Short mmCIF file of C-alpha atoms and ligand atoms in Angstrom, two decimals:
data_model
loop_
_atom_site.label_atom_id
_atom_site.label_comp_id
_atom_site.label_asym_id
_atom_site.label_seq_id
_atom_site.Cartn_x
_atom_site.Cartn_y
_atom_site.Cartn_z
CA UNK X 1 -1.90 11.96 6.16
CA UNK X 2 0.59 15.20 6.00
CA UNK X 3 4.08 13.92 6.57
CA UNK X 4 6.88 16.28 7.87
CA UNK X 5 10.88 15.62 6.83
CA UNK X 6 11.91 15.98 10.52
CA UNK X 7 12.87 13.60 13.08
CA UNK X 8 10.89 15.54 15.77
CA UNK X 9 7.37 14.81 13.53
CA UNK X 10 9.36 10.68 12.99
CA UNK X 11 9.27 10.80 16.77
CA UNK X 12 6.37 12.12 17.75
CA UNK X 13 4.32 8.98 15.45
CA UNK X 14 5.76 6.35 17.25
CA UNK X 15 5.06 8.16 20.71
CA UNK X 16 1.55 7.59 19.55
CA UNK X 17 1.80 4.20 17.77
CA UNK X 18 -0.25 1.66 19.69
CA UNK X 19 2.45 -1.49 18.23
CA UNK X 20 5.35 0.45 19.04
CA UNK X 21 6.29 -1.60 22.41
CA UNK X 22 6.67 -4.65 19.87
CA UNK X 23 10.08 -3.81 18.82
CA UNK X 24 11.18 -5.19 22.41
CA UNK X 25 9.95 -8.66 21.67
CA UNK X 26 12.39 -8.78 18.81
CA UNK X 27 16.25 -9.43 18.40
CA UNK X 28 17.45 -7.04 16.39
CA UNK X 29 20.81 -8.25 13.58
CA UNK X 30 24.22 -6.22 14.96
CA UNK X 31 25.86 -3.93 12.47
CA UNK X 32 28.79 -1.58 13.43
CA UNK X 33 28.04 -2.59 17.55
CA UNK X 34 24.27 -1.33 17.13
CA UNK X 35 21.30 -1.89 15.87
CA UNK X 36 20.55 -2.80 12.50
CA UNK X 37 17.82 -0.48 10.58
CA UNK X 38 16.04 -3.83 9.21
CA UNK X 39 13.88 -3.64 6.65
CA UNK X 40 14.11 -7.05 4.80
CA UNK X 41 11.43 -8.53 6.36
CA UNK X 42 9.81 -9.73 3.17
CA UNK X 43 13.09 -11.70 2.56
CA UNK X 44 13.72 -13.01 5.92
CA UNK X 45 11.87 -11.95 9.40
CA UNK X 46 13.52 -11.33 12.81
CA UNK X 47 13.84 -13.35 15.94
CA UNK X 48 11.15 -12.90 18.51
CA UNK X 49 12.40 -13.70 21.58
CA UNK X 50 9.97 -15.72 22.42
CA UNK X 51 10.75 -18.44 19.84
CA UNK X 52 13.76 -19.32 21.79
CA UNK X 53 11.41 -20.54 25.05
CA UNK X 54 9.29 -22.34 22.48
CA UNK X 55 12.44 -24.71 21.70
CA UNK X 56 13.45 -25.23 24.67
CA UNK X 57 9.71 -26.86 25.77
CA UNK X 58 10.05 -29.71 22.77
CA UNK X 59 13.93 -29.54 23.57
CA UNK X 60 12.85 -30.57 26.99
CA UNK X 61 10.26 -33.21 25.90
CA UNK X 62 12.60 -34.60 23.48
CA UNK X 63 15.08 -34.95 26.50
CA UNK X 64 12.78 -36.33 29.04
CA UNK X 65 9.98 -38.10 27.11
CA UNK X 66 11.57 -38.96 23.79
CA UNK X 67 9.09 -40.98 21.87
CA UNK X 68 6.40 -40.48 24.58
CA UNK X 69 6.30 -36.99 23.56
CA UNK X 70 4.00 -37.65 20.97
CA UNK X 71 1.27 -38.37 23.18
CA UNK X 72 2.25 -37.65 26.35
CA UNK X 73 2.58 -34.24 28.43
CA UNK X 74 1.07 -31.07 27.45
CA UNK X 75 1.26 -30.41 24.14
CA UNK X 76 2.12 -33.67 22.86
CA UNK X 77 3.75 -33.83 18.86
CA UNK X 78 0.83 -36.17 17.33
CA UNK X 79 -1.51 -33.05 17.24
CA UNK X 80 0.80 -30.04 17.76
CA UNK X 81 -0.03 -29.21 14.28
CA UNK X 82 -3.36 -28.18 15.90
CA UNK X 83 -2.50 -25.43 17.54
CA UNK X 84 -0.96 -23.22 14.87
CA UNK X 85 -4.62 -23.42 13.01
CA UNK X 86 -6.18 -20.66 14.74
CA UNK X 87 -3.94 -18.50 14.23
CA UNK X 88 -3.11 -18.76 11.15
CA UNK X 89 -5.93 -18.87 9.88
CA UNK X 90 -6.81 -15.38 11.60
CA UNK X 91 -3.81 -14.01 9.51
CA UNK X 92 -4.87 -15.82 6.21
CA UNK X 93 -8.80 -15.05 6.98
CA UNK X 94 -9.56 -18.72 6.40
CA UNK X 95 -11.68 -21.27 8.53
CA UNK X 96 -9.51 -23.53 11.03
CA UNK X 97 -10.44 -26.14 9.80
CA UNK X 98 -9.35 -24.46 5.98
CA UNK X 99 -5.31 -24.10 7.03
CA UNK X 100 -2.63 -26.66 8.07
CA UNK X 101 0.95 -25.65 8.75
CA UNK X 102 3.21 -28.49 7.12
CA UNK X 103 6.21 -28.51 4.73
CA UNK X 104 8.04 -25.97 2.94
CA UNK X 105 6.38 -23.62 0.73
CA UNK X 106 7.40 -24.96 -2.83
CA UNK X 107 6.58 -28.69 -2.03
CA UNK X 108 3.23 -27.71 -1.00
CA UNK X 109 3.04 -25.49 -3.84
CA UNK X 110 3.36 -29.13 -5.51
CA UNK X 111 0.59 -30.80 -3.37
CA UNK X 112 -2.06 -28.01 -4.40
CA UNK X 113 -0.89 -28.03 -8.39
CA UNK X 114 -1.32 -31.91 -7.86
CA UNK X 115 -4.72 -31.53 -6.60
CA UNK X 116 -6.24 -28.56 -8.34
CA UNK X 117 -4.49 -28.42 -11.70
CA UNK X 118 -6.42 -30.97 -13.23
CA UNK X 119 -5.86 -30.40 -16.94
CA UNK X 120 -8.41 -31.88 -19.27
CA UNK X 121 -9.14 -31.68 -23.03
CA UNK X 122 -8.39 -28.31 -24.19
CA UNK X 123 -8.37 -27.12 -20.81
CA UNK X 124 -4.76 -27.36 -19.85
CA UNK X 125 -3.81 -23.33 -19.91
CA UNK X 126 -2.14 -21.93 -16.34
CA UNK X 127 -2.37 -17.77 -15.92
CA UNK X 128 0.39 -16.92 -13.76
CA UNK X 129 2.02 -13.21 -13.92
CA UNK X 130 5.30 -12.73 -15.69
CA UNK X 131 8.31 -12.65 -13.67
CA UNK X 132 7.18 -14.56 -10.43
CA UNK X 133 9.12 -15.81 -8.16
CA UNK X 134 11.76 -18.53 -9.69
CA UNK X 135 10.36 -20.96 -7.40
CA UNK X 136 6.98 -20.54 -8.63
CA UNK X 137 8.00 -20.41 -12.35
CA UNK X 138 9.53 -23.93 -11.84
CA UNK X 139 6.93 -25.27 -9.74
CA UNK X 140 4.51 -24.54 -12.97
CA UNK X 141 6.74 -25.37 -15.74
CA UNK X 142 7.32 -28.85 -14.45
CA UNK X 143 4.12 -29.40 -13.22
CA UNK X 144 2.97 -29.22 -17.04
CA UNK X 145 5.58 -31.18 -18.19
CA UNK X 146 4.41 -33.70 -15.99
CA UNK X 147 1.03 -33.58 -17.40
CA UNK X 148 2.62 -33.78 -20.69
CA UNK X 149 2.38 -30.58 -21.88
CA UNK X 150 4.49 -27.96 -23.30
CA UNK X 151 5.15 -25.31 -20.96
CA UNK X 152 5.68 -22.44 -23.51
CA UNK X 153 2.09 -23.30 -24.61
CA UNK X 154 0.37 -24.48 -21.06
CA UNK X 155 1.89 -21.61 -19.05
CA UNK X 156 0.43 -18.01 -20.00
CA UNK X 157 2.55 -15.38 -18.33
CA UNK X 158 0.78 -11.86 -17.90
CA UNK X 159 3.16 -8.31 -18.31
CA UNK X 160 2.96 -5.18 -17.55
CA UNK X 161 1.99 -2.54 -20.92
CA UNK X 162 4.45 -0.54 -22.61
CA UNK X 163 6.16 1.85 -20.51
CA UNK X 164 4.21 0.33 -16.96
CA UNK X 165 5.88 -1.64 -14.30
CA UNK X 166 2.89 -3.40 -12.54
CA UNK X 167 -0.09 -5.38 -14.33
CA UNK X 168 -3.27 -3.72 -14.81
CA UNK X 169 -6.24 -5.71 -12.62
CA UNK X 170 -8.99 -4.70 -15.82
CA UNK X 171 -5.61 -7.01 -17.85
CA UNK X 172 -5.71 -9.55 -16.31
CA UNK X 173 -9.41 -9.87 -16.53
CA UNK X 174 -9.52 -9.41 -19.54
CA UNK X 175 -6.95 -12.36 -20.17
CA UNK X 176 -8.73 -14.48 -17.64
CA UNK X 177 -11.46 -14.34 -20.09
CA UNK X 178 -8.98 -14.05 -23.48
CA UNK X 179 -8.08 -17.64 -22.35
CA UNK X 180 -11.82 -18.92 -21.22
CA UNK X 181 -12.21 -22.32 -21.77
CA UNK X 182 -8.53 -23.62 -22.47
CA UNK X 183 -8.33 -21.82 -18.62
CA UNK X 184 -7.60 -24.92 -16.13
CA UNK X 185 -6.08 -22.90 -13.34
CA UNK X 186 -5.02 -19.19 -12.45
CA UNK X 187 -1.85 -18.94 -10.45
CA UNK X 188 -0.85 -16.28 -9.09
CA UNK X 189 1.09 -13.84 -6.25
CA UNK X 190 -0.84 -12.71 -3.81
CA UNK X 191 1.84 -9.75 -3.27
CA UNK X 192 4.33 -9.89 -6.60
CA UNK X 193 8.11 -10.48 -4.72
CA UNK X 194 9.98 -8.14 -6.62
CA UNK X 195 7.29 -4.92 -7.52
CA UNK X 196 5.77 -5.52 -4.48
CA UNK X 197 2.37 -5.00 -6.22
CA UNK X 198 -0.90 -6.34 -4.72
CA UNK X 199 -2.99 -8.75 -7.11
CA UNK X 200 -6.97 -7.72 -6.83
CA UNK X 201 -7.50 -11.61 -5.11
CA UNK X 202 -10.88 -11.38 -5.05
CA UNK X 203 -11.35 -9.81 -8.75
CA UNK X 204 -9.09 -12.65 -10.08
CA UNK X 205 -10.71 -15.78 -8.45
CA UNK X 206 -14.25 -14.24 -9.26
CA UNK X 207 -13.31 -13.78 -13.15
CA UNK X 208 -11.25 -17.48 -12.79
CA UNK X 209 -14.35 -18.98 -11.33
CA UNK X 210 -16.52 -17.53 -13.75
CA UNK X 211 -14.62 -19.46 -16.79
CA UNK X 212 -14.37 -22.55 -15.34
CA UNK X 213 -10.67 -22.33 -14.05
CA UNK X 214 -9.37 -22.97 -10.38
CA UNK X 215 -8.02 -20.22 -8.59
CA UNK X 216 -5.29 -20.31 -6.31
CA UNK X 217 -2.69 -17.70 -4.84
CA UNK X 218 0.90 -17.78 -3.39
CA UNK X 219 0.93 -15.73 -0.49
CA UNK X 220 4.85 -16.05 0.23
CA UNK X 221 5.12 -11.61 0.33
CA UNK X 222 1.08 -11.40 1.36
CA UNK X 223 0.94 -13.26 4.67
CA UNK X 224 1.30 -11.54 7.80
CA UNK X 225 1.90 -8.56 5.03
CA UNK X 226 -1.62 -7.03 4.55
CA UNK X 227 -5.32 -8.36 5.20
CA UNK X 228 -6.29 -11.30 3.53
CA UNK X 229 -9.37 -13.23 3.07
CA UNK X 230 -9.13 -16.65 1.66
CA UNK X 231 -12.82 -17.85 2.44
CA UNK X 232 -14.67 -14.86 1.89
CA UNK X 233 -12.96 -14.10 -1.38
CA UNK X 234 -14.18 -17.93 -2.67
CA UNK X 235 -10.14 -18.48 -3.20
CA UNK X 236 -9.74 -22.26 -4.07
CA UNK X 237 -6.10 -22.99 -2.63
CA UNK X 238 -2.65 -21.25 -1.24
CA UNK X 239 0.26 -21.86 0.09
CA UNK X 240 2.68 -19.03 2.00
CA UNK X 241 6.29 -19.65 3.76
CA UNK X 242 6.68 -19.06 7.50
CA UNK X 243 10.04 -17.40 7.41
CA UNK X 244 9.27 -13.80 5.94
CA UNK X 245 6.69 -11.43 7.19
CA UNK X 246 5.98 -14.80 9.55
CA UNK X 247 9.07 -14.50 11.32
CA UNK X 248 9.69 -17.93 11.82
CA UNK X 249 12.62 -18.32 10.83
CA UNK X 250 15.35 -19.79 8.35
CA UNK X 251 13.40 -23.03 6.37
CA UNK X 252 10.51 -22.93 8.74
CA UNK X 253 7.25 -23.89 8.08
CA UNK X 254 4.74 -23.34 5.38
CA UNK X 255 1.11 -22.55 5.48
CA UNK X 256 -1.50 -24.21 3.34
CA UNK X 257 -5.31 -22.94 2.81
CA UNK X 258 -7.85 -25.70 1.30
CA UNK X 259 -11.49 -23.74 0.72
CA UNK X 260 -14.20 -26.39 2.39
CA UNK X 261 -15.93 -26.73 -0.19
CA UNK X 262 -12.80 -29.29 -1.40
CA UNK X 263 -11.55 -29.88 2.19
CA UNK X 264 -14.07 -32.67 2.63
CA UNK X 265 -14.30 -33.96 -0.60
CA UNK X 266 -12.78 -37.16 -0.07
CA UNK X 267 -12.42 -37.90 -4.21
CA UNK X 268 -10.33 -34.76 -5.65
CA UNK X 269 -6.81 -36.61 -6.30
CA UNK X 270 -3.79 -35.66 -3.81
CA UNK X 271 -0.54 -37.52 -3.23
CA UNK X 272 -1.11 -38.88 0.34
CA UNK X 273 0.60 -39.36 3.56
CA UNK X 274 -0.08 -41.07 6.96
CA UNK X 275 -0.37 -38.11 8.71
CA UNK X 276 -3.01 -37.05 6.29
CA UNK X 277 -5.35 -40.14 7.17
CA UNK X 278 -7.74 -39.85 9.39
CA UNK X 279 -6.54 -39.38 12.67
CA UNK X 280 -8.05 -42.00 14.52
CA UNK X 281 -6.90 -44.90 12.61
CA UNK X 282 -3.90 -43.43 11.63
CA UNK X 283 -2.20 -45.90 14.35
CA UNK X 284 -4.12 -48.69 13.11
CA UNK X 285 -1.50 -48.79 10.18
CA UNK X 286 -3.83 -50.16 8.00
CA UNK X 287 -3.75 -50.34 3.80
CA UNK X 288 -6.68 -47.61 2.28
CA UNK X 289 -6.27 -43.85 2.40
CA UNK X 290 -8.47 -42.17 4.32
CA UNK X 291 -8.36 -38.27 4.06
CA UNK X 292 -8.49 -36.33 7.29
CA UNK X 293 -11.36 -33.92 6.88
CA UNK X 294 -10.36 -30.24 5.71
CA UNK X 295 -7.50 -29.35 4.80
CA UNK X 296 -4.71 -31.73 7.30
CA UNK X 297 -6.02 -34.13 4.66
CA UNK X 298 -2.81 -32.92 2.55
CA UNK X 299 -0.49 -33.83 5.03
CA UNK X 300 2.15 -36.31 4.81
CA UNK X 301 4.43 -36.17 7.41
CA UNK X 302 4.48 -36.23 11.20
CA UNK X 303 5.21 -32.41 12.39
CA UNK X 304 8.45 -30.94 11.93
CA UNK X 305 8.07 -29.51 15.69
CA UNK X 306 10.85 -27.32 16.16
CA UNK X 307 9.92 -25.19 13.22
CA UNK X 308 6.41 -25.50 14.48
CA UNK X 309 7.24 -24.43 17.84
CA UNK X 310 9.02 -21.24 16.62
CA UNK X 311 5.83 -20.05 14.79
CA UNK X 312 3.79 -20.45 17.24
CA UNK X 313 5.63 -18.20 19.59
CA UNK X 314 5.59 -15.31 16.09
CA UNK X 315 1.86 -16.36 15.48
CA UNK X 316 0.68 -15.65 19.32
CA UNK X 317 2.62 -11.82 18.26
CA UNK X 318 0.48 -11.31 15.35
CA UNK X 319 -2.49 -12.02 17.24
CA UNK X 320 -1.49 -9.35 20.08
CA UNK X 321 -1.45 -6.82 17.51
CA UNK X 322 -3.87 -8.01 15.00
CA UNK X 323 -3.86 -7.60 11.06
CA UNK X 324 -5.80 -4.54 11.13
CA UNK X 325 -3.94 -2.75 12.92
CA UNK X 326 -0.85 -3.79 11.78
CA UNK X 327 -2.42 -2.97 8.33
CA UNK X 328 -3.26 0.40 9.63
CA UNK X 329 0.32 1.62 10.92
CA UNK X 330 1.51 -0.06 7.81
CA UNK X 331 -0.15 2.05 5.51
CA UNK X 332 1.04 5.45 7.32
CA UNK X 333 4.46 4.01 7.83
CA UNK X 334 5.02 2.60 4.29
CA UNK X 335 3.53 6.33 3.06
CA UNK X 336 5.57 7.96 5.46
CA UNK X 337 8.66 5.94 3.10
CA UNK X 338 7.19 6.56 0.14
CA UNK X 339 7.21 10.40 1.17
CA UNK X 340 10.67 10.59 2.12
CA UNK X 341 11.91 9.07 -0.75
CA UNK X 342 10.21 11.94 -3.08
CA UNK X 343 11.50 14.35 -0.69
CA UNK X 344 14.89 13.12 -0.98
CA UNK X 345 15.38 12.19 -4.34
CA UNK X 346 13.52 15.68 -5.57
CA UNK X 347 14.66 16.96 -8.48
CA UNK X 348 17.48 14.27 -9.43
CA UNK X 349 16.92 11.42 -12.04
CA UNK X 350 18.81 8.70 -10.24
CA UNK X 351 15.36 6.16 -8.33
CA UNK X 352 12.53 5.13 -10.08
CA UNK X 353 9.63 3.78 -7.62
CA UNK X 354 8.20 0.69 -9.10
CA UNK X 355 5.64 -0.09 -6.18
CA UNK X 356 1.91 1.22 -6.73
CA UNK X 357 1.33 4.31 -5.20
CA UNK X 358 -1.96 3.77 -4.26
CA UNK X 359 -1.45 2.60 -0.49
CA UNK X 360 -4.12 -0.20 -1.37
CA UNK X 361 -2.38 -1.95 -4.35
CA UNK X 362 0.76 -1.97 -2.23
CA UNK X 363 2.22 -3.88 1.43
CA UNK X 364 4.96 -2.26 3.22
CA UNK X 365 7.75 -3.00 0.56
CA UNK X 366 8.81 -0.09 -1.88
CA UNK X 367 10.93 -1.42 -4.57
CA UNK X 368 13.42 1.29 -6.02
CA UNK X 369 14.64 0.64 -9.58
CA UNK X 370 18.48 2.71 -9.50
CA UNK X 371 19.23 4.11 -12.44
CA UNK X 372 22.73 3.98 -11.65
CA UNK X 373 25.10 1.68 -10.04
CA UNK X 374 22.65 -0.18 -8.34
CA UNK X 375 24.55 -2.15 -7.04
CA UNK X 376 27.02 0.23 -5.32
CA UNK X 377 23.84 2.31 -3.54
CA UNK X 378 22.69 -1.22 -2.39
CA UNK X 379 26.47 -1.55 -0.43
CA UNK X 380 26.66 1.65 0.60
CA UNK X 381 22.87 1.50 2.42
CA UNK X 382 24.14 -1.62 3.81
CA UNK X 383 27.67 -0.19 5.31
CA UNK X 384 25.97 2.46 7.04
CA UNK X 385 23.73 -0.43 8.65
CA UNK X 386 20.67 -0.58 6.79
CA UNK X 387 19.77 -4.14 5.63
CA UNK X 388 17.59 -3.98 2.57
CA UNK X 389 17.83 -5.76 -0.56
CA UNK X 390 19.10 -6.46 -3.75
CA UNK X 391 17.54 -8.15 -6.30
CA UNK X 392 19.06 -8.36 -10.19
CA UNK X 393 19.55 -6.28 -11.95
CA UNK X 394 18.97 -2.96 -10.35
CA UNK X 395 16.11 -3.09 -7.79
CA UNK X 396 16.42 -2.02 -3.83
CA UNK X 397 13.84 -3.46 -1.88
CA UNK X 398 12.60 -1.38 1.49
CA UNK X 399 10.39 -3.02 3.76
CA UNK X 400 9.50 -1.11 6.74
CA UNK X 401 7.07 -3.50 8.45
CA UNK X 402 4.71 -2.83 10.86
CA UNK X 403 4.96 -5.27 13.75
CA UNK X 404 8.69 -3.74 14.66
CA UNK X 405 9.94 -1.46 12.45
CA UNK X 406 9.45 2.88 13.39
CA UNK X 407 8.89 6.26 12.07
CA UNK X 408 12.24 6.86 13.56
CA UNK X 409 13.85 4.28 11.87
CA UNK X 410 12.15 5.19 8.40
CA UNK X 411 13.55 8.45 8.82
CA UNK X 412 17.09 7.45 9.61
CA UNK X 413 16.81 5.50 6.16
CA UNK X 414 15.74 8.68 4.53
CA UNK X 415 19.08 10.48 6.11
CA UNK X 416 21.60 8.20 5.45
CA UNK X 417 19.77 7.31 1.56
CA UNK X 418 20.42 10.90 1.01
CA UNK X 419 24.14 11.04 1.91
CA UNK X 420 24.64 7.74 -0.21
CA UNK X 421 22.98 9.86 -2.97
CA UNK X 422 24.92 12.55 -2.47
CA UNK X 423 28.49 10.33 -2.85
CA UNK X 424 27.27 8.07 -5.21
C1 PLP D 501 10.24 -16.46 -1.41
C2 PLP D 501 9.53 -17.00 -1.80
C3 PLP D 501 9.51 -18.49 -2.40
C4 PLP D 501 10.52 -19.59 -1.46
O1 PLP D 501 10.25 -20.73 -1.54
P1 PLP D 501 10.39 -21.95 -0.88
O2 PLP D 501 10.18 -23.41 -1.03
O3 PLP D 501 9.79 -21.93 0.53
O4 PLP D 501 12.27 -22.06 -0.65
C5 PLP D 501 8.56 -18.64 -3.89
N1 PLP D 501 7.73 -18.55 -3.66
C6 PLP D 501 7.30 -16.79 -4.14
C7 PLP D 501 6.57 -15.90 -4.34
C8 PLP D 501 8.46 -16.29 -2.84
O5 PLP D 501 8.16 -15.17 -2.41
#
């Protein structure tokens, strides 16, 4: 695409954007009395206006039906989670029965590891990306300890080559093959939170399976950002949160994918609770756990109705917009951001983009490694009404989301970045 560094060009792109009107369906945070330029959907998505109504419905039911709300009314709480599965399945490319919405991300990751990290004999290692999100690191560390291993031996972290910021797929695959029979699990992010790199989930899954390992992904930064095809790629399990690109509120609920070849296997070890028990027999309150078929069989507790209600509002927007349309816009929008950043700081050596420049290898986030006073530059941007985020020691992450951000915002961002760099 031929980009131009002019406001008129940006505005013309917005006029041609079939998704432009989705902006109106969100509340934008206010800075200095006006809408902020919000490029932080990778950390906490903004509020869909419809969320309030969905919450109010459930508050009304609670007020007027109380315990009867579990079974009475239009959408009883007993199976409210079922309303979320179709939309969630479309976001991650799964069958409805392979997806369940429950709990929060790290909890779900542990539940999946209980079922899918089954070290035995010399097969006990886990391959993961070095510098994974800390919660994932702690989950793997504690799970290997739980099984009696030393995490320094059991967890194999992959790092980029000297002088590079992202992992090469070929190196990931070689490492999987090298560890071969020692490998119990490959567990990586779908997109690395720090660099914004997409990992080739299909190729990694295939390589993992070839050496007899199980393969799972944390899609915290992928779900709602890029199209994913968990079922077709044959991924064993996946987890994601809903409060980042999926705009479902702080501390929001989370999603789990279990491929159908595992979901209907009642013998797979798991930690069980009454909400995963055969729904027909759940209220007979009898001894003897019989798991539901599919991902639902991993549920523990009765549903978190208020977070679910918010998630429902958000999933409806994703269904209306469509992941493929979002991705098409996202590639242009992020490409425009990259182009403008290059233009703005041409000839200076203050920043380096550590996100892959290949659009197929990234989602909507661009991570800027700032070589001098990163914190100061970040504060200047924030004071000017741009909400981005800062990750120690020196990275500013900028994420224009296709659902509610515009080309004009990307243009304004680059103008302000230019001013800040001059004063920096
Ligand atoms: C955001 C994020 C988390 C956060 O975990 P919670 O359990 O939702 O607090 C974990 N892992 C990754 C990869 C993330 O991006």
